[in-house]
Short mmCIF file of C-alpha atoms in Angstrom, two decimals:
data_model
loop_
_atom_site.label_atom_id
_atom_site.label_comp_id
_atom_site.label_asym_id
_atom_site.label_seq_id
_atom_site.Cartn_x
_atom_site.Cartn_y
_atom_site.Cartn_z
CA UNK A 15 237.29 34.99 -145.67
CA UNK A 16 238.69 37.93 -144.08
CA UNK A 17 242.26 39.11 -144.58
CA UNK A 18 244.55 41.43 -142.20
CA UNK A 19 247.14 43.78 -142.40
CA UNK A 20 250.63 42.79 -140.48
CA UNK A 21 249.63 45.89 -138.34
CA UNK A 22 246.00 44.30 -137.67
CA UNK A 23 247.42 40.76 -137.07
CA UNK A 24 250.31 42.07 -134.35
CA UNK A 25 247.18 44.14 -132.81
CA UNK A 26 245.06 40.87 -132.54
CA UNK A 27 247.92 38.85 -131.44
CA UNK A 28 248.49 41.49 -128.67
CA UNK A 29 244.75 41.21 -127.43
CA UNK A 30 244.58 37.56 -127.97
CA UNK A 31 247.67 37.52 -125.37
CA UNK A 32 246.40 39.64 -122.61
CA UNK A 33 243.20 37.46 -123.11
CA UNK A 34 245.31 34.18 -122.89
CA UNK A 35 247.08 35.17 -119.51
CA UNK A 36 244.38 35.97 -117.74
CA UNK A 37 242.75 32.75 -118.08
CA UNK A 38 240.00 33.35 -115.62
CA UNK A 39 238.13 35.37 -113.65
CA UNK A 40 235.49 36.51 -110.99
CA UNK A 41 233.93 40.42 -111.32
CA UNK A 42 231.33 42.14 -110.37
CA UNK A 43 229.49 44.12 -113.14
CA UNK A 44 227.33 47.79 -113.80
CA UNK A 45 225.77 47.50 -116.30
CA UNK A 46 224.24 50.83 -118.67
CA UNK A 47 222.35 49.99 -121.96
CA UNK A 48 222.14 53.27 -123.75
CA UNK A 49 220.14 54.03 -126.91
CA UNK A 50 220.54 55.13 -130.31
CA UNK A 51 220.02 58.73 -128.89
CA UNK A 52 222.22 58.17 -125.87
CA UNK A 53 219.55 57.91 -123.40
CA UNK A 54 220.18 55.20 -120.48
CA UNK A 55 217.40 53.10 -120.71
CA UNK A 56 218.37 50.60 -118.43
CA UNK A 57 220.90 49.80 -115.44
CA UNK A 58 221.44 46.80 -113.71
CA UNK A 59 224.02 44.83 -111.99
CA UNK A 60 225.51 41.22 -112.03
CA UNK A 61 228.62 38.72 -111.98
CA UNK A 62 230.22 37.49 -114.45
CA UNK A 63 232.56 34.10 -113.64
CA UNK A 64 234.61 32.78 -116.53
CA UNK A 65 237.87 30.08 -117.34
CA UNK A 66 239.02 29.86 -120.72
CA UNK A 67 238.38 27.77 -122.75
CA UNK A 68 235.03 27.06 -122.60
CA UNK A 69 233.21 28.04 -119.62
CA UNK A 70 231.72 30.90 -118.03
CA UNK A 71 228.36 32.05 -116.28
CA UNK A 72 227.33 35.66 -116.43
CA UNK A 73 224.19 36.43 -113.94
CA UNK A 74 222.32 39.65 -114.56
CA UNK A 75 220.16 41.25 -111.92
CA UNK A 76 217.14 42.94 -111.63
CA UNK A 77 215.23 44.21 -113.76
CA UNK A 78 215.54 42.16 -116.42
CA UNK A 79 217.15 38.92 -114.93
CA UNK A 80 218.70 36.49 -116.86
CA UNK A 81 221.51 34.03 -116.94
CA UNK A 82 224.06 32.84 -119.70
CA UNK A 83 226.30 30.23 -119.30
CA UNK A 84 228.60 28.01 -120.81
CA UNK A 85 229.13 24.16 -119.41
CA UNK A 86 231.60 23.99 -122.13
CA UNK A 87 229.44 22.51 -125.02
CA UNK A 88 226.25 24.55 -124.89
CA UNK A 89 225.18 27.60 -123.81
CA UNK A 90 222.41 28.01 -121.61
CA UNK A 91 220.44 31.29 -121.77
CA UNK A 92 217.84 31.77 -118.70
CA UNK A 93 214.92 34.45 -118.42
CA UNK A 94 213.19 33.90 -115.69
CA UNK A 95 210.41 36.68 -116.91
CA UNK A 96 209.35 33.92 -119.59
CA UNK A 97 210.85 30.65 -117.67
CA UNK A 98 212.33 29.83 -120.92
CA UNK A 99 216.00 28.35 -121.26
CA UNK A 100 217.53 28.27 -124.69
CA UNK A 101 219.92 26.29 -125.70
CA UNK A 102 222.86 26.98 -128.49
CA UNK A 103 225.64 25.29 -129.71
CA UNK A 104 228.90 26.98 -127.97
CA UNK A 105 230.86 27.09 -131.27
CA UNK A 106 227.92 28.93 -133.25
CA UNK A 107 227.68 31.08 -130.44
CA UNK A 108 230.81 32.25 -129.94
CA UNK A 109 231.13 33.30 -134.01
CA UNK A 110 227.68 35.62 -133.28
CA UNK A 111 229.02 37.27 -130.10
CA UNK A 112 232.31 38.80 -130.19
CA UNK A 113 232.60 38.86 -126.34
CA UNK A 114 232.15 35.51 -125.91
CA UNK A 115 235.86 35.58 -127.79
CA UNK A 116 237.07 36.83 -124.40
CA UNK A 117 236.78 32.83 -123.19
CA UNK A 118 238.66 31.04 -126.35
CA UNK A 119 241.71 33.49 -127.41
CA UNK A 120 243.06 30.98 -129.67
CA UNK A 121 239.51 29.89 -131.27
CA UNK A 122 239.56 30.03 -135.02
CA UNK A 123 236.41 32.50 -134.68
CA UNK A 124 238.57 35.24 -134.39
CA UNK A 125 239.17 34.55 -138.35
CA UNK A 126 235.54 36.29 -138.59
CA UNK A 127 237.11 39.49 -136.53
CA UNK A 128 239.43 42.83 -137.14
CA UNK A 129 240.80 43.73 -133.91
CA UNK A 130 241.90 48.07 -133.70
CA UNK A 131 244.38 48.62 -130.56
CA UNK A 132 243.03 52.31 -129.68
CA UNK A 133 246.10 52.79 -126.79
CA UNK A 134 247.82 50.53 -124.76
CA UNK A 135 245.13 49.34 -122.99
CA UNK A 136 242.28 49.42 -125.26
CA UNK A 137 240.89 47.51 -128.32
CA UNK A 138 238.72 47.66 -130.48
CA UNK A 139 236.91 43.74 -131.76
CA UNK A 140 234.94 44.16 -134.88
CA UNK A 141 233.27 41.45 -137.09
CA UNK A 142 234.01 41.22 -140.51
CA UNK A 143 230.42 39.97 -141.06
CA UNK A 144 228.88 43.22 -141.65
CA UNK A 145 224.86 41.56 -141.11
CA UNK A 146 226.41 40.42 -137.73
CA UNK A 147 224.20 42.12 -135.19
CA UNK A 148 226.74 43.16 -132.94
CA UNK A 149 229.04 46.19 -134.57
CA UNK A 150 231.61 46.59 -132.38
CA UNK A 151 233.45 45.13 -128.53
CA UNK A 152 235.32 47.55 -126.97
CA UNK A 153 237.56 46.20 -124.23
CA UNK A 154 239.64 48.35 -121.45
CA UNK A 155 242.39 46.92 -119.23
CA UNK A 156 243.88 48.25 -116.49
CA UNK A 157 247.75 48.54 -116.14
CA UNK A 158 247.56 44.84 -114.43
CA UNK A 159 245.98 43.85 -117.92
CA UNK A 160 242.82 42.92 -115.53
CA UNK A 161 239.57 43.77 -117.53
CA UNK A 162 237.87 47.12 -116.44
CA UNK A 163 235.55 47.61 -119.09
CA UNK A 164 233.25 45.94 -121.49
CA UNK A 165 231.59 47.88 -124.25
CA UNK A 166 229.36 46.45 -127.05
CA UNK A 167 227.61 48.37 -129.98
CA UNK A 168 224.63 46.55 -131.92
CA UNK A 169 223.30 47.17 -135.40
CA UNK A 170 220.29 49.18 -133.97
CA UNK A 171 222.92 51.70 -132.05
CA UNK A 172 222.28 50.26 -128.82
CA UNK A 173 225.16 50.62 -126.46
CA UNK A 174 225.32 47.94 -123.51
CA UNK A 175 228.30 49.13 -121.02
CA UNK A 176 229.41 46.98 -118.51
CA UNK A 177 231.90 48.12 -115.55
CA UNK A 178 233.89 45.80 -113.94
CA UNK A 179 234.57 45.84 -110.34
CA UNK A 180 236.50 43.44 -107.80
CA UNK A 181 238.25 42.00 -110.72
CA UNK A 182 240.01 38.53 -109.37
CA UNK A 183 242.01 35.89 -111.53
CA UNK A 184 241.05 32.70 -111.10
CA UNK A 185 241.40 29.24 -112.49
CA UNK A 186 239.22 26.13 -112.79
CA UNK A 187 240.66 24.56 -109.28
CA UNK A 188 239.35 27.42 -108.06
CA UNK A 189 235.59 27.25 -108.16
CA UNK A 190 233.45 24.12 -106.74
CA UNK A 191 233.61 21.15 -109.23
CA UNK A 192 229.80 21.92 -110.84
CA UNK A 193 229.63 25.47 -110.66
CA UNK A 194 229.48 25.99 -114.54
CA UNK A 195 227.17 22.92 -114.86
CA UNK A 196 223.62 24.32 -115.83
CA UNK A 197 220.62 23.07 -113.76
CA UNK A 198 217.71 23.51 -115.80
CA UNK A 199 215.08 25.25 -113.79
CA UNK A 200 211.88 23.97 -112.30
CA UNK A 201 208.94 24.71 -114.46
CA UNK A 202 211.52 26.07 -117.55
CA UNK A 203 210.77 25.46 -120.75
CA UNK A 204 213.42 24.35 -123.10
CA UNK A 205 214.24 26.00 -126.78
CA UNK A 206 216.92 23.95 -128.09
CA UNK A 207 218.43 25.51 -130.98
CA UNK A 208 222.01 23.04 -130.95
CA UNK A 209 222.24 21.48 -133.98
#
């Protein structure tokens, strides 16, 4: 069980309330995955559509396309390479992936994090778990508290950056009744891994 300062608490509360009114969103993404020696190894682009609390789908593109989404009970994660889905409980997930935090600000799962505010308009979302396989979520907001940056640091140094772009709010009403329903895929194999 973790425990936090007064400081660290205000700090979370403060990032758990831009988080809360935004609510939703459409962006665009760039995405930069840079080594443990700061070489870009890959780049790619995609979209990433989310409404708290539960649902989101974030489409990567070429070259290494995938898809994870959230119906609001499981997440679904696509490669198309392999034509594998997997399947994962959305509560288990969301305690393994601190960005995933960024769709339930008032989950209990942020019990398992420290949250650093850097300035006003960046934080810093690290797990107390230290074998958790993500270090570190760095998050930047513009001065319209809309999300410009994404930046996540795994245990192997790995650096994934993603830069947001055509950044629009957005609620439920706003996108067509299925759209974060999962279709599974014509000739996918399934790996279900919900318990």
């Amino acid at each position: 069980m973790a425990f936090f300062t007064n400081a660290e608490t205000t700090e979370m509360q403060q990032l758990q309330q831009k988080l809360v009114s935004i609510s939703g969103f459409s962006a665009q993404f760039k995405q930069q995955v840079i080594d443990s020696k700061k070489q870009v190894v890959q780049m790619s682009n995609g979209q990433i559509d989310l409404v708290q609390p539960d649902k989101f789908k974030w489409l990567t593109g070429a070259p290494n396309e995938n898809l994870l989404q959230s119906d609001g009970k499981t997440v679904w994660f696509y490669d198309p390479f392999v034509e594998q889905v997997t399947a994962y409980d959305l509560s288990e997930t969301i305690k393994a992936n601190p960005i995933l935090l960024l769709m339930e600000p008032n989950s209990k799962a942020w019990q398992q994090y420290q949250v650093k505010k850097l300035d006003q308009n960046q934080y810093e979302v690290l797990p107390t778990d230290k074998d958790s396989q993500i270090v570190k979520l760095s998050l930047i907001f513009s001065e319209q508290s809309k999300i410009e940056s994404l930046q996540i640091l795994d245990r192997q140094g790995q650096t994934s950056l993603y830069q947001l772009s055509n950044f629009k709010a957005k609620a439920l009403k706003d996108f067509e009744a299925n759209f974060f329903d999962f279709v599974m895929p014509i000739g996918a194999d399934l790996d279900d891994q919900r318990q």
